[in-house]
Tab-separated table of C-alpha atoms in Angstrom:
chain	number	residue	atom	x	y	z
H	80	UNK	CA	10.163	13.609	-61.284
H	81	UNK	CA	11.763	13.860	-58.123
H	82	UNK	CA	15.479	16.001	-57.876
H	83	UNK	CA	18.333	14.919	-55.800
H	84	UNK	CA	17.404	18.375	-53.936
H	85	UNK	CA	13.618	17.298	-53.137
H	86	UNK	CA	15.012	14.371	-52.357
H	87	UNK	CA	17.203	15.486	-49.611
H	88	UNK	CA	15.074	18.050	-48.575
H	89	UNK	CA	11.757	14.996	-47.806
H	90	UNK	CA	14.997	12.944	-45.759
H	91	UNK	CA	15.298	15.808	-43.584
H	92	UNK	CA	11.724	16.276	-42.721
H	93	UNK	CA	11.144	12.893	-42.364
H	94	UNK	CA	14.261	12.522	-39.581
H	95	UNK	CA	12.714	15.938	-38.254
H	96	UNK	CA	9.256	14.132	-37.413
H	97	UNK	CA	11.486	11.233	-36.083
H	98	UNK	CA	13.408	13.294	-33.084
H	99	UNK	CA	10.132	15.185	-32.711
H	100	UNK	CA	8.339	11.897	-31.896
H	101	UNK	CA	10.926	9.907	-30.201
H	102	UNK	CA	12.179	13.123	-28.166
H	103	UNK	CA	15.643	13.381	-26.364
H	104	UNK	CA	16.201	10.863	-23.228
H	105	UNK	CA	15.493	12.107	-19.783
H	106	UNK	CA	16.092	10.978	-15.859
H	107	UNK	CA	12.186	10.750	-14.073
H	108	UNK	CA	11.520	11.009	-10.379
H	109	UNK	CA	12.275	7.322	-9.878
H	110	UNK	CA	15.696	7.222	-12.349
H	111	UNK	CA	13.778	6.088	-14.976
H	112	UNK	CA	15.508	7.013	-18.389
H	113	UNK	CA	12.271	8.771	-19.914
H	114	UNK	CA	11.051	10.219	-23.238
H	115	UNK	CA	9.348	13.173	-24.243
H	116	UNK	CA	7.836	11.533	-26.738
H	117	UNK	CA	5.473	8.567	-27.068
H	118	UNK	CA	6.980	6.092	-25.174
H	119	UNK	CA	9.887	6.131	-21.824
H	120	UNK	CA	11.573	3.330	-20.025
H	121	UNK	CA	10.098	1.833	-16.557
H	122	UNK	CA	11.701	-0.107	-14.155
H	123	UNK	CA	9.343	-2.695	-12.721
H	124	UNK	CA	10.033	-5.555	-10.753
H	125	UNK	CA	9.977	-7.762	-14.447
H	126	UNK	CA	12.741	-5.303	-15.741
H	127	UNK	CA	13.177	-2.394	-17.861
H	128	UNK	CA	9.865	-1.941	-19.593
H	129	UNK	CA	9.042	0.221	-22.478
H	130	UNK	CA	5.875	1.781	-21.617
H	131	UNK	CA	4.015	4.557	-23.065
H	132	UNK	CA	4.721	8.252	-22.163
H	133	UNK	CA	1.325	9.157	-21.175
H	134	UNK	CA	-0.935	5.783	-21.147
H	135	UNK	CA	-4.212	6.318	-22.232
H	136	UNK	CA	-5.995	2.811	-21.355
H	137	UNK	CA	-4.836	1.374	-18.310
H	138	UNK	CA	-5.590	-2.051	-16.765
H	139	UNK	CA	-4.716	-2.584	-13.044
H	140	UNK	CA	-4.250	-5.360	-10.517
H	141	UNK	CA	-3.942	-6.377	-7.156
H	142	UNK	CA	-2.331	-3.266	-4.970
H	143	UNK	CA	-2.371	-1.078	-7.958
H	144	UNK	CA	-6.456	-0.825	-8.040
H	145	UNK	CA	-6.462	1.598	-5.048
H	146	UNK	CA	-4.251	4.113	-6.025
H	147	UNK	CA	-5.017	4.361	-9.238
H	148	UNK	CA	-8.470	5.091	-8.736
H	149	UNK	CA	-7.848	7.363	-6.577
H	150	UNK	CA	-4.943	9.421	-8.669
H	151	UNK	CA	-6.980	9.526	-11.617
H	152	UNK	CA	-5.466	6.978	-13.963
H	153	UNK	CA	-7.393	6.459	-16.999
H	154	UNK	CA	-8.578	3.175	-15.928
H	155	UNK	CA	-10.207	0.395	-18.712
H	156	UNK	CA	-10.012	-2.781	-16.227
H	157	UNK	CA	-8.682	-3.617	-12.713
H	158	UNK	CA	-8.849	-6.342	-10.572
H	159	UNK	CA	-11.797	-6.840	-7.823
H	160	UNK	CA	-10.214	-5.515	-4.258
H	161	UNK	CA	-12.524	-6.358	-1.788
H	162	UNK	CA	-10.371	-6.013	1.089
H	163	UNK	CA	-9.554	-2.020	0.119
H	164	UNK	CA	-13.457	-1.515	-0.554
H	165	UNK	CA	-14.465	-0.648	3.355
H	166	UNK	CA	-11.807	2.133	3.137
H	167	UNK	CA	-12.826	3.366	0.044
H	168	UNK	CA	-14.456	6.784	-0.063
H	169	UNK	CA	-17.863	7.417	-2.079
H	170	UNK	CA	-15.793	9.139	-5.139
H	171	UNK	CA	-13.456	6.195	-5.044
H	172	UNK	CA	-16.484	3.101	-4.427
H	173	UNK	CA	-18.178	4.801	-7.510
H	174	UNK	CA	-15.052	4.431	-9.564
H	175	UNK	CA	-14.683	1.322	-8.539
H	176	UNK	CA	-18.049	-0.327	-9.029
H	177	UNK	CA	-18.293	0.920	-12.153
H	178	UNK	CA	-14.964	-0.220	-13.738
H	179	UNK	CA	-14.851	-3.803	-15.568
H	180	UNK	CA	-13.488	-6.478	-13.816
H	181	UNK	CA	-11.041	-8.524	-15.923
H	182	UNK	CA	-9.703	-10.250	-12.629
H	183	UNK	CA	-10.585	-11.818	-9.145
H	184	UNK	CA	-8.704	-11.564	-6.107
H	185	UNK	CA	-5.958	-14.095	-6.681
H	186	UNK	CA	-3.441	-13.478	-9.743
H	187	UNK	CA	-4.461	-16.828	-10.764
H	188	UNK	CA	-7.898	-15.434	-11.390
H	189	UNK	CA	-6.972	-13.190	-14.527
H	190	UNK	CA	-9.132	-12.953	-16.982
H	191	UNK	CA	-6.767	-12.589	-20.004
H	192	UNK	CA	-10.000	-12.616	-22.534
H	193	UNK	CA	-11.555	-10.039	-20.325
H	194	UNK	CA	-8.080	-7.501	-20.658
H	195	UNK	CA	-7.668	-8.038	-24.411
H	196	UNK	CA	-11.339	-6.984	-24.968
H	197	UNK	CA	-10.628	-3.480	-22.642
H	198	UNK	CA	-7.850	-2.981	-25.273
H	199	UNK	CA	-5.344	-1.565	-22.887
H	200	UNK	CA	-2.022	0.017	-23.729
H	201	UNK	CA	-0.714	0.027	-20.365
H	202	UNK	CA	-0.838	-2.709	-17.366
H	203	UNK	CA	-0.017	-2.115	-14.282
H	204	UNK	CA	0.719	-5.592	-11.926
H	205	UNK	CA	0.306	-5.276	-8.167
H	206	UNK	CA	1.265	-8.697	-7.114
H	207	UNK	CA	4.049	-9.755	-4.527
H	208	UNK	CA	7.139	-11.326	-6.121
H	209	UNK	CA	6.754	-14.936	-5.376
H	210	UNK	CA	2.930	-14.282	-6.944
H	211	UNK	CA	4.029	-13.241	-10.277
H	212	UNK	CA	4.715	-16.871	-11.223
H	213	UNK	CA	0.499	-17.228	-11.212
H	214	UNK	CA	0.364	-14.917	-13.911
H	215	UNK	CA	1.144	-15.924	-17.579
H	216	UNK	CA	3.043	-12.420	-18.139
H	217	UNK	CA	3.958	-13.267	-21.808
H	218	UNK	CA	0.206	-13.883	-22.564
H	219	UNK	CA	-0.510	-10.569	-21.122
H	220	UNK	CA	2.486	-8.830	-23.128
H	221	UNK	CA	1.405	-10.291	-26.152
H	222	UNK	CA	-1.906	-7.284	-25.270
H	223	UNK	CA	0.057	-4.514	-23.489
H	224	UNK	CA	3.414	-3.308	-21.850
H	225	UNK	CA	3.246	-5.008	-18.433
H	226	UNK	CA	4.991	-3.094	-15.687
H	227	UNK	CA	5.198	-5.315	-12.076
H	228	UNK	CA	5.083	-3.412	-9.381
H	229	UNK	CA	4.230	-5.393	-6.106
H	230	UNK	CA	4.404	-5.017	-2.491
H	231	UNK	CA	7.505	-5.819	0.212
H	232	UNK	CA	7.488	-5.437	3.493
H	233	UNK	CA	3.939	-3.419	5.274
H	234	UNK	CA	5.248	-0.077	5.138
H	235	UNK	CA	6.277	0.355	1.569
H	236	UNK	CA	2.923	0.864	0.099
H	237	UNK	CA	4.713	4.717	-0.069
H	238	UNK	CA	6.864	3.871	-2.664
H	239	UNK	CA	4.831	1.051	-4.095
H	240	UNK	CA	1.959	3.628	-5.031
H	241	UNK	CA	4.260	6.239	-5.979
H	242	UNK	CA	5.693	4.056	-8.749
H	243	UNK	CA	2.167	2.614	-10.014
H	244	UNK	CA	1.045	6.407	-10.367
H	245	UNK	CA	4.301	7.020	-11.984
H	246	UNK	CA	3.726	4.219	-14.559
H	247	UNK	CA	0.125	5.264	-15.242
H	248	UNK	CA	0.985	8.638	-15.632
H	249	UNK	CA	-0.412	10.602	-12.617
H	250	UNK	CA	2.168	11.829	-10.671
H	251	UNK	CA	0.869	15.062	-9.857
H	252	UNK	CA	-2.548	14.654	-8.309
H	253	UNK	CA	-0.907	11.379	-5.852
H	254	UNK	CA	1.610	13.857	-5.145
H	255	UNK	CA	-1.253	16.603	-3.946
H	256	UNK	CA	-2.417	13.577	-1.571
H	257	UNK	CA	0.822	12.524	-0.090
H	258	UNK	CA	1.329	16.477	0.354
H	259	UNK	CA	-1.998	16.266	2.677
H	260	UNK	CA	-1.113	12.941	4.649
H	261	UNK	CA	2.086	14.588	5.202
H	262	UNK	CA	1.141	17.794	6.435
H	263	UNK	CA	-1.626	15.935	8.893
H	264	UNK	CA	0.581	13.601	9.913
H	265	UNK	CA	3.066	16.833	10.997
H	266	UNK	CA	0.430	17.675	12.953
H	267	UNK	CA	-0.599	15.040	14.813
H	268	UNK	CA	2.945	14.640	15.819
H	269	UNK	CA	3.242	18.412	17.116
H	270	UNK	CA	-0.442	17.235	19.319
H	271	UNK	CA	1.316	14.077	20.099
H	272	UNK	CA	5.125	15.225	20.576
H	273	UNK	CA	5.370	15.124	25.148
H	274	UNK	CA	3.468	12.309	25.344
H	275	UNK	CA	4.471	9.474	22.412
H	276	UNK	CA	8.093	9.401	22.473
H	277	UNK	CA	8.153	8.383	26.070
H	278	UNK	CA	6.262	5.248	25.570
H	279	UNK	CA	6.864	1.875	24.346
H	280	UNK	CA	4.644	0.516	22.720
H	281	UNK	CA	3.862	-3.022	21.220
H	282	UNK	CA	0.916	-4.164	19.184
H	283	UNK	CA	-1.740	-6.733	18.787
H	284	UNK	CA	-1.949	-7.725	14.773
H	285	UNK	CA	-5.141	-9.063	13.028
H	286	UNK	CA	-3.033	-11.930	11.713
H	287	UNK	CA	-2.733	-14.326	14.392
H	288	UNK	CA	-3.973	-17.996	14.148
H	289	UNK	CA	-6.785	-18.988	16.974
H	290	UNK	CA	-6.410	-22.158	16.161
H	291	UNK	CA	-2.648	-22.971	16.580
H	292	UNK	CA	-2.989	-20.946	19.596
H	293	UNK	CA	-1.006	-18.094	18.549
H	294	UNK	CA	-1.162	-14.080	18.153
H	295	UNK	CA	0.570	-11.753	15.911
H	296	UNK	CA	2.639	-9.209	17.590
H	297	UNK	CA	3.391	-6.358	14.965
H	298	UNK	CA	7.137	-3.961	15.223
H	299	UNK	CA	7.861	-0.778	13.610
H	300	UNK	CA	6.999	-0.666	9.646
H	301	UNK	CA	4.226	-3.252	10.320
H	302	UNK	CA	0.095	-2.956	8.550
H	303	UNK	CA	-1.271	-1.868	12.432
H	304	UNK	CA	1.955	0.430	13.077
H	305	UNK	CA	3.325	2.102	10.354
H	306	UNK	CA	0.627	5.260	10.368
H	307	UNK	CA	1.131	5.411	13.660
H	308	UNK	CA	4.970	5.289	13.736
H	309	UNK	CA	4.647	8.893	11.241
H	310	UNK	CA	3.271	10.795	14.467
H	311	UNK	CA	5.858	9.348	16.583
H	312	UNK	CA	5.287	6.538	18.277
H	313	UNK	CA	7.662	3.599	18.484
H	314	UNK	CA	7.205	-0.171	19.001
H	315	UNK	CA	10.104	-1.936	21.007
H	316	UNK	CA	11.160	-5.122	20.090
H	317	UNK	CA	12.469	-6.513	16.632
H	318	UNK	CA	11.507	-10.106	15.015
H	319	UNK	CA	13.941	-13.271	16.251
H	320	UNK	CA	13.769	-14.982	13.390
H	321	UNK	CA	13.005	-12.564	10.366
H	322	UNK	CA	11.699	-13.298	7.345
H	323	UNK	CA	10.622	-11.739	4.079
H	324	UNK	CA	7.929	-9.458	3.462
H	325	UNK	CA	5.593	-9.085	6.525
H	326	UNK	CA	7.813	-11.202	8.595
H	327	UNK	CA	10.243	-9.448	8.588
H	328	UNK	CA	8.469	-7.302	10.699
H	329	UNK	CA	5.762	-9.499	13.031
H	330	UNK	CA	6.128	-12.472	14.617
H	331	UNK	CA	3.461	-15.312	15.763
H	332	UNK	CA	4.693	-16.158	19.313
H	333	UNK	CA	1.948	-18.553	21.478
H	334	UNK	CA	-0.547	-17.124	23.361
H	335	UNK	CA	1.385	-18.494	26.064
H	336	UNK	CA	4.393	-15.999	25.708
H	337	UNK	CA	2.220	-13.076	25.880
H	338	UNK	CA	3.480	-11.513	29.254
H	339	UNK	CA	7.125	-11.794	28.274
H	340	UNK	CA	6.141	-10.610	24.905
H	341	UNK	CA	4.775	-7.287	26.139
H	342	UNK	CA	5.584	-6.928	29.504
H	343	UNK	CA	7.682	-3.745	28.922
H	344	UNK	CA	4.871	-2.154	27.132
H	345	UNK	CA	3.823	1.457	28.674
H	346	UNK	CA	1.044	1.445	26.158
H	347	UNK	CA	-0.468	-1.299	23.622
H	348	UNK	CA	-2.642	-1.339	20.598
H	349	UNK	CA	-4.011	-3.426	18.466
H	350	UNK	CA	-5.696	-4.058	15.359
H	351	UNK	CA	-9.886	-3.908	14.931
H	352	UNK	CA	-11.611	-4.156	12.077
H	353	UNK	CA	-12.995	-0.846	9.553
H	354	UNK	CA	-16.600	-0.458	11.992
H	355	UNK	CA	-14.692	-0.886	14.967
H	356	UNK	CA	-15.219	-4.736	15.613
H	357	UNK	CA	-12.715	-6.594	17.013
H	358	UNK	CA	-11.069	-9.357	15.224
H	359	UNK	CA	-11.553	-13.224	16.536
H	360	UNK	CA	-7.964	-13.356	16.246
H	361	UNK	CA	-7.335	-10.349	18.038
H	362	UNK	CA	-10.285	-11.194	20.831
H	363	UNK	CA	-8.545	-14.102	21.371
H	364	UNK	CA	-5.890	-12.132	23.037
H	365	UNK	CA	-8.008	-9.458	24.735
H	366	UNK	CA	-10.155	-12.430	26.254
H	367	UNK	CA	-6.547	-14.042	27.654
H	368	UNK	CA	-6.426	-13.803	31.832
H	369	UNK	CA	-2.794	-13.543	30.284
H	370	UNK	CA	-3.574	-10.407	28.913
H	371	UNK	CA	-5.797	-8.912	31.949
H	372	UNK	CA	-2.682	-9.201	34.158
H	373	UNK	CA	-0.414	-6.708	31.342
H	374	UNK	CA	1.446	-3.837	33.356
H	375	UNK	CA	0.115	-1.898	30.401
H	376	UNK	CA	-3.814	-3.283	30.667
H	377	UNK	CA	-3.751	-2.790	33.983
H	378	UNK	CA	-2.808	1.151	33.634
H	379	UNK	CA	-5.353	1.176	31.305
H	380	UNK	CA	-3.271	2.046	28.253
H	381	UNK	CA	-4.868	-0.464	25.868
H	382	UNK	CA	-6.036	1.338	22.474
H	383	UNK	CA	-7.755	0.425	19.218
H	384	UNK	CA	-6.761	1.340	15.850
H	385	UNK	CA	-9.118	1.218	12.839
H	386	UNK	CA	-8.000	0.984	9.067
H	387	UNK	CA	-4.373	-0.224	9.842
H	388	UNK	CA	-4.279	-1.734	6.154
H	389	UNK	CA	-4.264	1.244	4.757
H	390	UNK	CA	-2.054	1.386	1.028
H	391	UNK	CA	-2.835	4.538	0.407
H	392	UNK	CA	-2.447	8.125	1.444
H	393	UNK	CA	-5.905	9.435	1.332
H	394	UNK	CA	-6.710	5.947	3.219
H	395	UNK	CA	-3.880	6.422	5.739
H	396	UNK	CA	-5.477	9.799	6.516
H	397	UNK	CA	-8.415	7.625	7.685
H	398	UNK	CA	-5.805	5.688	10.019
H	399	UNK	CA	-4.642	9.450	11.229
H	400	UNK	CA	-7.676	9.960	12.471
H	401	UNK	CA	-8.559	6.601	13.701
H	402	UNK	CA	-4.983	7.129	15.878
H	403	UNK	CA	-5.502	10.401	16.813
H	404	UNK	CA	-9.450	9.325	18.232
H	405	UNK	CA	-7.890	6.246	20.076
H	406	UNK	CA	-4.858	8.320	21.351
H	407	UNK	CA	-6.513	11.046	22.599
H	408	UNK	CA	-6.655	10.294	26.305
H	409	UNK	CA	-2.636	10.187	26.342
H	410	UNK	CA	-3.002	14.063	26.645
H	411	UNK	CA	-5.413	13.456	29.759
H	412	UNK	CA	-3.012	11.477	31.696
């Protein structure tokens, strides 16, 4: 028979193992209020999420697949990325042919089955906003904690990753990469430093539509400048009529409004594909008698740059050197 003593004594053990697994509240990285126990509080995109404190079985989507992989996250699912695959190293390939694919390349190709049968406790959604609304978040709730975490404008895929290797738990090895970029980047902008700020440059963007008769011209922040804008140069210009996201930072003028578009360009690049190809959209302008007749084609400034969708560090550093390669002659002339 129990005593009012043992009785007291098993309360106090019992709120004992409470604290010890709930743990004291804490501010993370991002201002997350955090726990040092099992789970922590996230803010996503959908809101304040409670989330596990280090996820074990992760499912990822959309921007989140490519660094993930390549921070380590104990990955169950993700989403197929076939635009991130020709930057993808063999370590990273490997990882990702070999995890299941419980969705397609549109967030209206989930595979809700497929990520209740990986049994995740964590996933991670790497949609845009206005996206989200193809997804049937309670279903996926109803599995796992879902934490949104989707992309803005170009050059936020910095912060964007950060926070989807926050989420998953794997701070410290993305942190080890961005450490790297940062330090090459430094750098190239030491190699770069009497030659790139005294230019201004404009660029040529993979995005533009052949047949309305248009190009993409691309400003600071933008997919084909951003890398390049971390060793110092700048792109002139801003958008006339911003937008959101991307737009808020290119612009689709007519192919006919190409020499007042660039025409105070020292230097231009533009856009190719991973092997070096050249996009139809961006041929289209390089083809242009317009474009033969550019104060900055003529001097022969005109230069390529691979991987310029890069969303993550490691990949970036494969835009670094794609820059650096294409830039090179500026320290002939």
């Amino acid at each position: 028979m129990f005593t009012g003593r043992t009785v007291r004594r098993c309360a106090a053990l019992l709120l004992a193992l409470a604290l010890t697994a709930t743990g004291c509240g804490s501010s993370g990285d991002d201002g997350t209020a955090a726990a040092e126990g099992g789970t922590r509080v996230f803010k996503a995109d959908n809101g304040s999420i409670t989330i596990p404190a280090k996820p074990q079985r992760v499912v990822a989507t959309g921007y989140a697949v490519p660094p993930l992989i390549e921070a380590g996250a104990p990955l169950v699912g993700i989403s197929t990325w076939k635009r991130g695959v020709p930057m993808m190293d063999a370590q990273t390939k490997a990882t990702y042919d070999r995890l299941p694919k419980v969705a397609g390349e549109q967030a209206a190709e989930t595979n809700y089955e497929a990520i209740a049968k990986a049994k995740p406790d964590l996933i991670v959604i790497g949609v845009p906003a206005p996206v989200l609304g193809d997804i049937d978040v309670n279903r996926l709730k109803s599995i796992a904690p879902v934490v949104a975490i989707g992309p803005t404008v170009p050059r936020a895929w910095r912060e964007l990753s950060r926070r989807q290797a926050d989420a998953a738990g794997v701070l410290q090895k993305y942190d080890a990469t961005k450490t790297q970029y940062e330090a090459k980047a430094a750098q190239l902008a030491a190699k770069y430093k009497d030659v790139l700020p005294k230019l201004k440059f404009a660029h040529v963007g993979a995005y533009g539509e052949v047949s309305k008769g248009n190009f993409q011209r691309e400003f600071d922040g933008s997919w084909g400048t951003n890398v390049a804008n971390d060793i110092g140069a700048k792109y002139y210009g801003q958008v006339k009529q911003k937008g959101t996201g991307s737009r808020s930072v290119s612009e689709y003028p007519s192919i006919e409004e190409l020499p007042s578009a660039f025409a105070e360009a020292d230097a231009i690049t533009y856009s190719v594909n991973t092997d070096g190809s050249v996009p139809e959209s961006v041929k289209y302008v390089l083809d242009s008698d317009l474009w033969k007749n550019l104060p900055a084609v003529k001097a022969g400034r005109t230069y390529p740059i691979r991987y310029t969708e890069a969303a993550t560090y490691r990949q970036a550093m494969m835009t670094l050197d794609a820059i650096d390669k294409s830039f090179a002659p500026l320290l002939k002339q």
